[in-house]
Amino acid sequence: MSGLILPTDQRVTQDFLANLIGSRWEAERATLQPPTPMQPRPHTEVSEAPVMGSSQIAGSVMLHSQLEDFSPEAFALDEREQEKKCTTKVGNVTLSLVPSKRPNALLRLPTELTAMIFELAQDQSPFGHGRFSSKRYYTEAAVSQVCRQWRAISIDRRPLWTTFFHRDNRPSVDRPETILHRLHTYIQRAAPREVDLYAVTGDPKLAALLIDEFTRYATRWRRVIIQIPTGAEACLAHLSEVKFSAMERLDVFIPHCTNMGPYSAPANSFTAPKLKCVEMDCAAFKLCKPPLSTVTILYLESLSVDELPTSATPVLDLSEFMEVVKSAVSLKSLTVVGSCVSGELFGDPPGTVLTNIEELICSSEFVATNFWSKLYAPRLAKVELIGVELFAIIPDGDTSYSSDNLPALTNVKFNNVVVTETWMKRLALNAKNVTHIELENEDMSEDLWIGLDHRVLNPLDALAECDATSGPGRYMWPKLTSIFARIEPFGTPQWEAYAPLLKQRKGCQLLLPEHHVQLWKEEDGENWKELEEMGRVAGVVYDEAE
């Protein structure tokens, strides 16, 4: 392996393999010696030559052409040029592929090293991007680009065949049997290892075939992402009878499923003792009924906001949602997207349910309005609310909203959220130890009203108004130390409201994007300077990509 330096970067592209394979020919060519002067050859009787295939003829013609044009000077010049070309750069890694003087040098690479090259050359797994992955992951296409010996090595390398990928958006797929043949090939070549299954299809017939194979090889799956079209729901009905002994992740989605039709939730869940992550829309969640006792990450998604729910719409009512949280005893992260939970907004809260979740990401107005007083979450440390309008009414004499249900909650993020003062007070009563809040609001009107007495504000404005009406020592979230705010529009009304809040709160700092800092300095430099000297304001570089 003289002259071969392998990269350590995991992001190795197919260009690396192309250069590596191309150097094999250069290594063989480097061993050729200049021909001796041609001598007259005695006439011999020509025997009938065997018939050569087209590839043999092409190779023979190329080799004779190279030999006829050969000269020592050209050889030395060509060798120097090839050495320059054999240094390339992939990402931040420089690859040196200077040909060896020994013939067939690359064919002498250890099998383990050759297999490792293939593993490094593969794209990142599509499972890092969920069902929206733009990565295509076809191992058989990659190994078909190389020589027969390398292909044989790759076929025997089990880790190369542990991720099956198929994605199409067509309502009808030609020759679905070829897709099933690919799936069987991966299962056989990866054995006895588990396989990751990534299958997104718009063809109901292909979806049914893939689900059949999914249940047939139930013990072989590790991570699974399946998206099937509306009309293929029936194929999920038999999952409750299956045991997935090695499955760690299961994502199932049925886009645009607005009606459950005749299908109902199974009586029992399927068996998956190692299941840790579940991501589903409400229709798939009801039809699959995954076991939740070992799940640590749960993602629930519902219809888009412009689709009105009906009696057959796949949503969870409040009692079902509470049962889900209660049964997921190992749950650490809960994400609720859209209107997947419904019920009476201000009904009597049920008995308190204990949950061990540590993170809540929520764009459901129903959950964000009712969550705080209905669950006791002693480990919940971070909450992110996205795109919701939150208001709450605390009935006179009702003490169920004043208990400290969220003692560990320290970090709250509001992303395009508007609230009422009442809702903020209700959250503060249930979470008294918040130390950091973050706001990202764009073009949220300050003149929205709910009823006659409930003005809707961005959360920081609501906090400022609450402080203005509260006496010293009665501020909401007295332990608050930092506020990051990116609010549009940002102007005089904002800093006139925020300045008193910051002056009254000891140890609380407001962090603003640099362009807001410059605007404040230009319009009210004296006030900014006073707050800056007190350590109450600072500018930060805001990355739009984040």
Coordinates of C-alpha atoms in Angstrom, one line a residue:
M1 CA 0.0 0.0 0.0
S2 CA 2.9 2.3 -0.7
G3 CA 1.9 5.9 -1.2
L4 CA -1.8 5.4 -0.2
I5 CA -3.0 7.6 2.6
L6 CA -6.5 6.9 3.8
P7 CA -8.7 9.7 5.1
T8 CA -10.1 9.8 8.6
D9 CA -13.1 12.0 7.7
Q10 CA -16.3 10.0 7.6
R11 CA -17.7 12.2 4.8
V12 CA -15.9 10.4 2.0
T13 CA -17.5 10.9 -1.4
Q14 CA -17.7 8.6 -4.4
D15 CA -15.0 10.8 -6.0
F16 CA -12.6 9.2 -3.6
L17 CA -13.5 5.7 -4.9
A18 CA -13.3 6.8 -8.5
N19 CA -9.8 8.2 -7.9
L20 CA -8.8 5.1 -6.0
I21 CA -10.0 2.7 -8.7
G22 CA -8.5 4.9 -11.4
S23 CA -5.1 4.7 -9.8
R24 CA -5.1 0.9 -10.3
W25 CA -4.7 1.4 -14.0
E26 CA -1.9 4.0 -13.4
A27 CA -0.1 1.5 -11.1
E28 CA -0.2 -1.2 -13.8
R29 CA 0.9 1.3 -16.5
A30 CA 3.8 2.5 -14.4
T31 CA 5.3 -1.0 -14.5
L32 CA 5.5 -1.0 -18.3
Q33 CA 9.1 -0.8 -19.7
P34 CA 10.0 1.0 -23.0
P35 CA 9.9 -1.5 -25.8
T36 CA 13.0 -2.7 -27.5
P37 CA 13.5 -1.8 -31.2
M38 CA 11.3 -4.0 -33.3
Q39 CA 13.1 -6.8 -35.2
P40 CA 11.8 -8.4 -38.4
R41 CA 9.7 -11.4 -37.5
P42 CA 9.9 -14.6 -39.5
H43 CA 6.8 -15.5 -41.4
T44 CA 4.6 -18.0 -39.6
E45 CA 1.4 -19.6 -40.5
V46 CA -1.4 -17.8 -38.8
S47 CA -3.8 -20.0 -37.0
E48 CA -7.4 -19.2 -36.5
A49 CA -7.7 -16.9 -33.5
P50 CA -10.5 -17.3 -31.0
V51 CA -13.4 -15.0 -31.3
M52 CA -13.1 -12.1 -28.8
G53 CA -15.9 -10.2 -27.2
S54 CA -16.4 -6.5 -27.7
S55 CA -14.9 -5.6 -24.3
Q56 CA -11.8 -7.7 -25.0
I57 CA -11.4 -6.1 -28.4
A58 CA -11.7 -2.6 -26.9
G59 CA -9.2 -3.4 -24.2
S60 CA -6.7 -4.9 -26.7
V61 CA -7.0 -1.9 -29.0
M62 CA -6.4 0.5 -26.1
L63 CA -3.4 -1.4 -24.8
H64 CA -1.7 -1.7 -28.3
S65 CA -2.4 2.0 -28.9
Q66 CA -0.7 2.9 -25.6
L67 CA 2.4 0.7 -26.4
E68 CA 2.8 2.2 -29.9
D69 CA 2.8 5.8 -28.6
F70 CA 5.3 5.0 -25.8
S71 CA 8.6 6.8 -25.3
P72 CA 10.8 7.2 -22.2
E73 CA 10.6 11.0 -22.2
A74 CA 6.8 10.9 -22.5
F75 CA 6.6 8.3 -19.8
A76 CA 8.6 10.4 -17.3
L77 CA 6.5 13.5 -18.1
D78 CA 3.3 11.6 -17.8
E79 CA 4.3 10.1 -14.4
R80 CA 4.9 13.6 -13.0
E81 CA 1.6 14.8 -14.3
Q82 CA -0.2 11.8 -12.8
E83 CA 1.4 12.4 -9.4
K84 CA 0.0 15.9 -9.4
K85 CA -3.5 14.7 -10.4
C86 CA -3.4 12.0 -7.7
T87 CA -3.7 14.5 -4.9
T88 CA -7.3 15.6 -4.3
K89 CA -9.3 17.2 -1.6
V90 CA -12.5 15.9 -0.1
G91 CA -14.0 18.3 2.4
N92 CA -11.1 19.3 4.7
V93 CA -9.1 16.1 4.0
T94 CA -6.3 15.9 1.5
L95 CA -6.0 12.5 -0.2
S96 CA -2.7 11.4 -1.7
L97 CA -3.1 8.7 -4.3
V98 CA 0.4 8.4 -5.8
P99 CA 0.5 5.2 -7.9
S100 CA 2.8 2.4 -6.5
K101 CA 5.5 0.9 -8.7
R102 CA 4.3 -2.6 -7.9
P103 CA 1.7 -4.2 -10.2
N104 CA -1.8 -4.7 -8.9
A105 CA -1.1 -2.8 -5.7
L106 CA -4.8 -2.1 -5.0
L107 CA -5.7 -5.7 -5.5
R108 CA -3.5 -6.5 -2.6
L109 CA -5.4 -4.3 -0.1
P110 CA -6.7 -6.3 2.9
T111 CA -10.3 -7.3 2.6
E112 CA -11.1 -5.4 5.8
L113 CA -9.6 -2.2 4.5
T114 CA -11.5 -2.5 1.2
A115 CA -14.7 -3.0 3.0
M116 CA -14.0 0.0 5.3
I117 CA -13.5 2.2 2.2
F118 CA -17.0 1.3 1.1
E119 CA -18.5 2.0 4.5
L120 CA -16.9 5.4 4.5
A121 CA -18.1 6.2 1.0
Q122 CA -21.7 5.6 1.9
D123 CA -24.0 8.6 2.4
Q124 CA -25.2 9.4 5.9
S125 CA -28.2 7.3 6.9
P126 CA -31.6 8.8 5.9
F127 CA -32.8 8.3 9.4
G128 CA -31.2 11.5 10.5
H129 CA -33.8 13.5 8.5
G130 CA -37.0 11.4 9.1
R131 CA -39.4 10.8 6.3
F132 CA -38.4 14.1 4.6
S133 CA -34.9 12.9 3.9
S134 CA -33.4 14.1 0.7
K135 CA -30.6 11.5 0.9
R136 CA -30.8 8.4 -1.4
Y137 CA -29.2 5.3 0.0
Y138 CA -28.7 2.6 -2.6
T139 CA -25.8 0.3 -1.6
E140 CA -26.2 -2.0 -4.6
A141 CA -25.8 1.0 -7.0
A142 CA -22.5 2.0 -5.3
V143 CA -20.9 -1.5 -5.4
S144 CA -21.8 -2.0 -9.0
Q145 CA -19.4 0.7 -10.0
V146 CA -16.3 -1.3 -9.1
C147 CA -14.4 -4.3 -10.2
R148 CA -15.5 -7.9 -9.7
Q149 CA -13.2 -8.5 -6.7
W150 CA -14.4 -5.4 -4.9
R151 CA -18.0 -6.2 -5.6
A152 CA -17.6 -9.7 -4.1
I153 CA -16.0 -8.1 -1.0
S154 CA -18.8 -5.6 -0.6
I155 CA -21.5 -8.3 -1.0
D156 CA -20.0 -10.2 1.9
R157 CA -19.7 -7.1 4.1
R158 CA -22.9 -7.2 6.2
P159 CA -22.8 -3.6 7.6
L160 CA -23.2 -2.3 4.0
W161 CA -26.6 -3.9 3.8
T162 CA -28.2 -2.8 7.0
T163 CA -30.2 0.1 5.6
F164 CA -32.9 -0.5 3.0
F165 CA -34.2 2.7 1.3
H166 CA -37.1 3.2 -1.0
R167 CA -39.0 6.4 -1.7
D168 CA -41.6 7.3 -4.4
N169 CA -44.5 9.7 -4.6
R170 CA -46.3 8.0 -7.5
P171 CA -49.9 6.6 -7.0
S172 CA -48.8 3.6 -9.1
V173 CA -45.4 1.9 -9.2
D174 CA -44.3 -0.3 -12.1
R175 CA -43.0 -3.8 -11.2
P176 CA -43.3 -3.7 -7.4
E177 CA -41.8 -7.2 -7.3
T178 CA -38.3 -5.7 -8.1
I179 CA -38.6 -3.5 -5.0
L180 CA -39.5 -6.6 -2.9
H181 CA -36.5 -8.4 -4.4
R182 CA -34.2 -5.6 -3.3
L183 CA -35.7 -5.8 0.2
H184 CA -35.1 -9.6 0.3
T185 CA -31.5 -9.1 -0.9
Y186 CA -30.7 -6.6 1.9
I187 CA -32.3 -8.9 4.5
Q188 CA -30.2 -11.9 3.3
R189 CA -26.9 -10.1 2.9
A190 CA -27.2 -8.3 6.3
A191 CA -28.0 -11.5 8.2
P192 CA -27.8 -12.0 11.1
R193 CA -27.7 -8.2 11.7
E194 CA -30.9 -6.1 12.1
V195 CA -32.0 -3.9 9.2
D196 CA -33.2 -0.3 9.1
L197 CA -36.2 0.0 6.9
Y198 CA -37.0 3.3 5.1
A199 CA -40.1 3.0 2.9
V200 CA -42.1 6.0 1.6
T201 CA -44.6 5.2 -1.1
G202 CA -47.7 6.7 -2.7
D203 CA -48.9 3.3 -4.2
P204 CA -51.5 1.5 -2.0
K205 CA -50.7 -1.9 -3.5
L206 CA -46.9 -1.5 -2.9
A207 CA -47.7 -0.2 0.6
A208 CA -49.6 -3.4 1.4
L209 CA -46.8 -5.6 0.0
L210 CA -44.2 -3.7 2.1
I211 CA -46.2 -4.0 5.3
D212 CA -46.6 -7.7 4.7
E213 CA -42.9 -8.1 4.4
F214 CA -42.5 -5.8 7.4
T215 CA -44.6 -8.2 9.6
R216 CA -43.0 -11.3 8.0
Y217 CA -39.5 -10.3 9.0
A218 CA -40.6 -8.7 12.3
T219 CA -37.5 -9.9 14.3
R220 CA -35.0 -8.3 11.8
W221 CA -35.9 -4.6 12.1
R222 CA -34.1 -2.1 14.2
R223 CA -35.3 1.3 12.9
V224 CA -38.3 1.8 10.7
I225 CA -39.8 4.7 8.8
I226 CA -43.0 3.9 6.8
Q227 CA -45.3 6.3 5.0
I228 CA -48.3 4.9 3.2
P229 CA -51.0 6.7 1.2
T230 CA -54.6 7.1 2.3
G231 CA -56.5 3.9 1.3
A232 CA -53.8 1.6 2.6
E233 CA -54.9 1.8 6.3
A234 CA -56.1 -1.8 6.3
C235 CA -52.6 -3.2 6.0
L236 CA -51.8 -1.9 9.5
A237 CA -54.6 -3.9 11.2
H238 CA -52.5 -7.0 11.9
L239 CA -49.6 -5.3 13.6
S240 CA -51.0 -6.0 17.1
E241 CA -50.3 -9.7 16.5
V242 CA -46.6 -9.2 15.8
K243 CA -43.6 -9.3 18.1
F244 CA -40.8 -6.9 17.0
S245 CA -38.0 -8.2 19.3
A246 CA -35.2 -5.8 18.1
M247 CA -37.1 -2.7 17.1
E248 CA -35.8 0.6 18.6
R249 CA -37.6 3.2 16.5
L250 CA -40.9 3.2 14.6
D251 CA -42.3 6.1 12.5
V252 CA -45.6 5.5 10.7
F253 CA -47.5 8.2 8.8
I254 CA -50.6 8.3 6.6
P255 CA -50.7 11.8 5.1
H256 CA -54.0 13.5 4.4
C257 CA -56.0 10.9 6.3
T258 CA -59.0 12.9 7.5
N259 CA -61.4 10.0 8.0
M260 CA -60.7 6.7 9.9
G261 CA -63.6 5.1 8.0
P262 CA -64.4 1.5 9.3
Y263 CA -61.1 1.0 10.9
S264 CA -60.8 1.1 14.7
A265 CA -58.0 0.9 17.2
P266 CA -56.9 -2.6 18.0
A267 CA -57.6 -4.0 21.4
N268 CA -54.0 -4.7 22.2
S269 CA -50.6 -3.2 21.3
F270 CA -48.0 -5.2 19.4
T271 CA -44.9 -6.3 21.3
A272 CA -41.6 -4.3 21.1
P273 CA -39.5 -4.6 24.3
K274 CA -36.7 -2.4 23.0
L275 CA -38.8 0.4 21.4
K276 CA -37.4 3.8 22.4
C277 CA -38.7 6.3 19.8
V278 CA -42.2 6.6 18.2
E279 CA -43.2 9.2 15.7
M280 CA -46.7 9.0 14.2
D281 CA -49.7 11.0 13.0
C282 CA -52.9 10.5 14.9
A283 CA -54.4 8.1 12.3
A284 CA -51.3 5.8 12.4
F285 CA -51.1 6.1 16.2
K286 CA -54.7 4.9 16.6
L287 CA -54.3 2.1 14.0
C288 CA -50.9 0.8 15.2
K289 CA -51.4 1.4 19.0
P290 CA -47.7 1.2 19.8
P291 CA -46.6 0.0 23.2
L292 CA -45.3 3.0 25.2
S293 CA -43.9 1.6 28.4
T294 CA -40.3 1.7 27.2
V295 CA -40.6 4.7 24.9
T296 CA -38.5 7.8 25.7
I297 CA -39.3 10.0 22.7
L298 CA -42.9 10.4 21.5
Y299 CA -43.9 12.6 18.5
L300 CA -47.6 13.1 17.7
E301 CA -48.8 15.0 14.6
S302 CA -52.3 15.9 13.4
L303 CA -54.1 17.5 10.5
S304 CA -53.1 20.9 9.1
V305 CA -54.9 23.8 10.7
D306 CA -57.1 24.4 7.6
E307 CA -58.7 21.0 7.8
L308 CA -61.8 21.0 10.1
P309 CA -62.2 17.9 12.3
T310 CA -65.2 15.7 12.0
S311 CA -66.6 12.8 14.1
A312 CA -64.4 10.4 12.1
T313 CA -61.3 12.6 12.2
P314 CA -58.3 10.8 13.8
V315 CA -57.7 12.9 16.9
L316 CA -57.1 12.0 20.5
D317 CA -59.6 13.3 23.1
L318 CA -58.4 14.5 26.4
S319 CA -58.9 11.2 28.2
E320 CA -57.0 9.3 25.5
F321 CA -54.1 11.8 25.6
M322 CA -53.9 11.6 29.4
E323 CA -53.8 7.8 29.2
V324 CA -51.0 8.0 26.6
V325 CA -48.9 10.2 29.0
K326 CA -49.8 8.0 31.9
S327 CA -48.8 4.7 30.2
A328 CA -45.5 6.1 28.8
V329 CA -43.7 5.8 32.2
S330 CA -40.2 6.2 30.6
L331 CA -41.1 9.2 28.4
K332 CA -38.5 11.9 28.4
S333 CA -39.4 14.1 25.3
L334 CA -43.0 14.7 24.1
T335 CA -43.8 16.6 20.9
V336 CA -47.4 17.5 20.1
V337 CA -48.0 19.1 16.6
G338 CA -51.3 20.6 15.5
S339 CA -54.8 19.8 16.6
C340 CA -54.2 16.1 17.6
V341 CA -55.9 16.5 21.0
S342 CA -59.4 17.9 21.4
G343 CA -61.9 18.4 24.1
E344 CA -63.5 21.1 26.3
L345 CA -61.0 23.9 26.8
F346 CA -62.2 24.8 30.2
G347 CA -63.7 21.6 31.5
D348 CA -63.1 20.4 35.0
P349 CA -59.5 19.2 35.1
P350 CA -59.2 15.4 35.7
G351 CA -57.1 13.9 38.5
T352 CA -53.5 14.9 38.3
V353 CA -51.4 12.5 36.2
L354 CA -47.7 11.9 37.1
T355 CA -45.3 12.0 34.2
N356 CA -41.5 11.9 34.0
I357 CA -41.1 13.9 30.8
E358 CA -38.2 16.4 30.7
E359 CA -39.0 18.3 27.5
L360 CA -42.3 19.4 25.9
I361 CA -42.5 20.8 22.3
C362 CA -46.0 21.9 21.5
S363 CA -48.0 23.6 18.8
S364 CA -51.4 22.4 20.1
E365 CA -53.4 25.2 21.6
F366 CA -55.5 22.8 23.5
V367 CA -52.5 21.1 25.1
A368 CA -50.7 24.3 25.8
T369 CA -53.7 25.8 27.5
N370 CA -54.6 22.8 29.6
F371 CA -51.3 20.9 30.2
W372 CA -50.1 22.9 33.2
S373 CA -52.8 22.1 35.7
K374 CA -53.7 18.6 34.6
L375 CA -50.3 16.9 34.9
Y376 CA -47.7 16.8 37.6
A377 CA -44.3 16.8 35.8
P378 CA -41.6 17.1 38.5
R379 CA -38.8 16.6 35.9
L380 CA -40.0 18.9 33.1
A381 CA -37.1 21.3 32.5
K382 CA -37.8 22.7 29.0
V383 CA -40.9 23.8 27.2
E384 CA -41.1 25.1 23.6
L385 CA -44.4 26.5 22.3
I386 CA -44.8 27.1 18.6
G387 CA -47.4 29.2 16.7
V388 CA -50.3 29.3 19.2
E389 CA -52.6 31.9 20.7
L390 CA -52.9 31.2 24.4
F391 CA -55.5 32.5 26.7
A392 CA -56.9 31.2 30.0
I393 CA -59.6 32.0 32.6
I394 CA -59.0 31.1 36.2
P395 CA -62.4 30.7 37.8
D396 CA -63.0 32.5 41.1
G397 CA -62.1 30.4 44.1
D398 CA -60.4 27.7 42.0
T399 CA -57.1 26.6 43.6
S400 CA -56.3 23.8 41.1
Y401 CA -54.3 26.3 39.0
S402 CA -52.1 27.5 41.8
S403 CA -50.2 24.4 42.7
D404 CA -46.5 24.1 41.7
N405 CA -47.0 21.3 39.2
L406 CA -43.7 22.0 37.3
P407 CA -41.0 22.6 39.9
A408 CA -38.1 21.8 37.6
L409 CA -39.2 24.0 34.7
T410 CA -36.4 26.6 34.1
N411 CA -36.4 27.2 30.3
V412 CA -39.4 28.4 28.3
K413 CA -39.3 29.2 24.5
F414 CA -42.0 31.1 22.7
N415 CA -41.9 30.8 18.9
N416 CA -44.5 33.1 17.2
V417 CA -46.8 32.9 20.3
V418 CA -49.2 35.4 21.7
V419 CA -50.7 35.2 25.2
T420 CA -53.0 37.0 27.6
E421 CA -51.8 38.2 31.0
T422 CA -54.1 35.7 32.6
W423 CA -52.4 32.8 30.7
M424 CA -49.0 34.0 31.8
K425 CA -50.1 34.2 35.4
R426 CA -51.5 30.7 35.2
L427 CA -48.2 29.3 33.8
A428 CA -46.2 31.2 36.5
L429 CA -48.4 29.7 39.2
N430 CA -47.6 26.2 38.0
A431 CA -43.9 26.9 37.2
K432 CA -42.3 29.2 39.7
N433 CA -38.6 28.5 39.0
V434 CA -38.2 29.7 35.4
T435 CA -34.8 31.3 34.9
H436 CA -34.6 31.7 31.1
I437 CA -37.2 32.6 28.5
E438 CA -36.7 33.0 24.7
L439 CA -39.0 34.8 22.3
E440 CA -39.1 34.8 18.5
N441 CA -42.1 36.7 17.3
E442 CA -42.6 38.1 13.9
D443 CA -45.3 40.6 12.9
M444 CA -47.6 39.6 15.8
S445 CA -50.2 42.3 16.3
E446 CA -50.6 44.0 19.7
D447 CA -54.2 44.9 19.0
L448 CA -55.7 41.4 19.1
W449 CA -58.5 40.9 21.6
I450 CA -60.4 37.9 22.9
G451 CA -63.7 39.1 24.3
L452 CA -63.8 42.4 26.1
D453 CA -61.1 42.1 28.7
H454 CA -58.4 39.9 27.3
R455 CA -55.8 41.6 25.1
V456 CA -53.3 39.3 23.4
L457 CA -49.6 40.3 23.6
N458 CA -46.3 38.8 22.9
P459 CA -45.1 37.0 26.1
L460 CA -42.5 39.7 27.0
D461 CA -45.0 42.5 26.7
A462 CA -47.3 40.4 28.9
L463 CA -44.6 39.9 31.4
A464 CA -43.8 43.6 31.5
E465 CA -47.5 44.5 32.1
C466 CA -47.7 41.9 34.8
D467 CA -44.7 43.4 36.5
A468 CA -46.2 46.9 36.2
T469 CA -49.4 45.8 38.0
S470 CA -47.6 43.8 40.7
G471 CA -45.9 45.2 43.7
P472 CA -42.2 44.7 44.6
G473 CA -41.6 41.1 45.7
R474 CA -44.6 39.8 43.8
Y475 CA -43.1 39.7 40.3
M476 CA -43.8 36.7 38.1
W477 CA -40.8 34.4 37.9
P478 CA -38.6 36.2 40.5
K479 CA -35.6 33.8 39.6
L480 CA -35.5 35.0 36.0
T481 CA -31.9 35.7 34.9
S482 CA -32.0 36.0 31.1
I483 CA -34.4 36.9 28.3
F484 CA -33.5 36.5 24.7
A485 CA -36.0 38.4 22.4
R486 CA -36.1 38.7 18.7
I487 CA -39.4 40.6 18.2
E488 CA -40.7 42.2 15.0
P489 CA -41.5 45.0 14.8
F490 CA -39.1 46.4 17.5
G491 CA -39.2 50.0 18.4
T492 CA -39.9 52.7 21.0
P493 CA -43.0 50.9 22.6
Q494 CA -40.9 47.9 23.3
W495 CA -37.9 49.4 25.0
E496 CA -40.1 51.9 26.9
A497 CA -42.0 48.8 28.4
Y498 CA -38.9 46.7 28.9
A499 CA -36.7 49.3 30.6
P500 CA -38.7 49.4 33.9
L501 CA -38.9 45.6 33.9
L502 CA -35.1 45.3 33.7
K503 CA -34.4 48.0 36.3
Q504 CA -36.8 46.5 38.8
R505 CA -35.5 42.9 38.4
K506 CA -32.0 42.4 39.9
G507 CA -29.8 40.0 38.0
C508 CA -32.0 39.8 34.9
Q509 CA -30.4 40.5 31.5
L510 CA -32.2 41.1 28.2
L511 CA -30.3 39.8 25.1
L512 CA -31.2 41.3 21.7
P513 CA -30.0 40.8 18.1
E514 CA -27.3 43.4 17.1
H515 CA -29.6 45.3 14.7
H516 CA -32.1 45.8 17.5
V517 CA -29.3 47.0 19.8
Q518 CA -28.2 49.6 17.2
L519 CA -31.8 50.8 16.8
W520 CA -32.2 51.2 20.5
K521 CA -28.9 53.1 20.8
E522 CA -29.8 55.4 18.0
E523 CA -33.3 56.3 19.3
D524 CA -32.7 56.2 23.1
G525 CA -28.9 56.0 23.7
E526 CA -29.1 57.4 27.2
N527 CA -31.5 54.8 28.4
W528 CA -29.5 52.0 26.7
K529 CA -26.3 53.2 28.3
E530 CA -27.8 53.2 31.8
L531 CA -29.1 49.7 31.4
E532 CA -25.8 48.5 29.8
E533 CA -23.8 49.8 32.8
M534 CA -26.2 48.0 35.1
G535 CA -25.5 44.8 33.1
R536 CA -29.2 44.4 32.2
V537 CA -28.9 44.5 28.4
A538 CA -26.5 43.0 25.8
G539 CA -26.3 42.3 22.1
V540 CA -25.8 38.8 20.6
V541 CA -25.1 37.6 17.1
Y542 CA -28.3 35.9 15.9
D543 CA -27.9 33.2 13.3
E544 CA -30.9 33.1 11.0
A545 CA -30.1 29.5 10.1
E546 CA -30.7 28.3 13.6

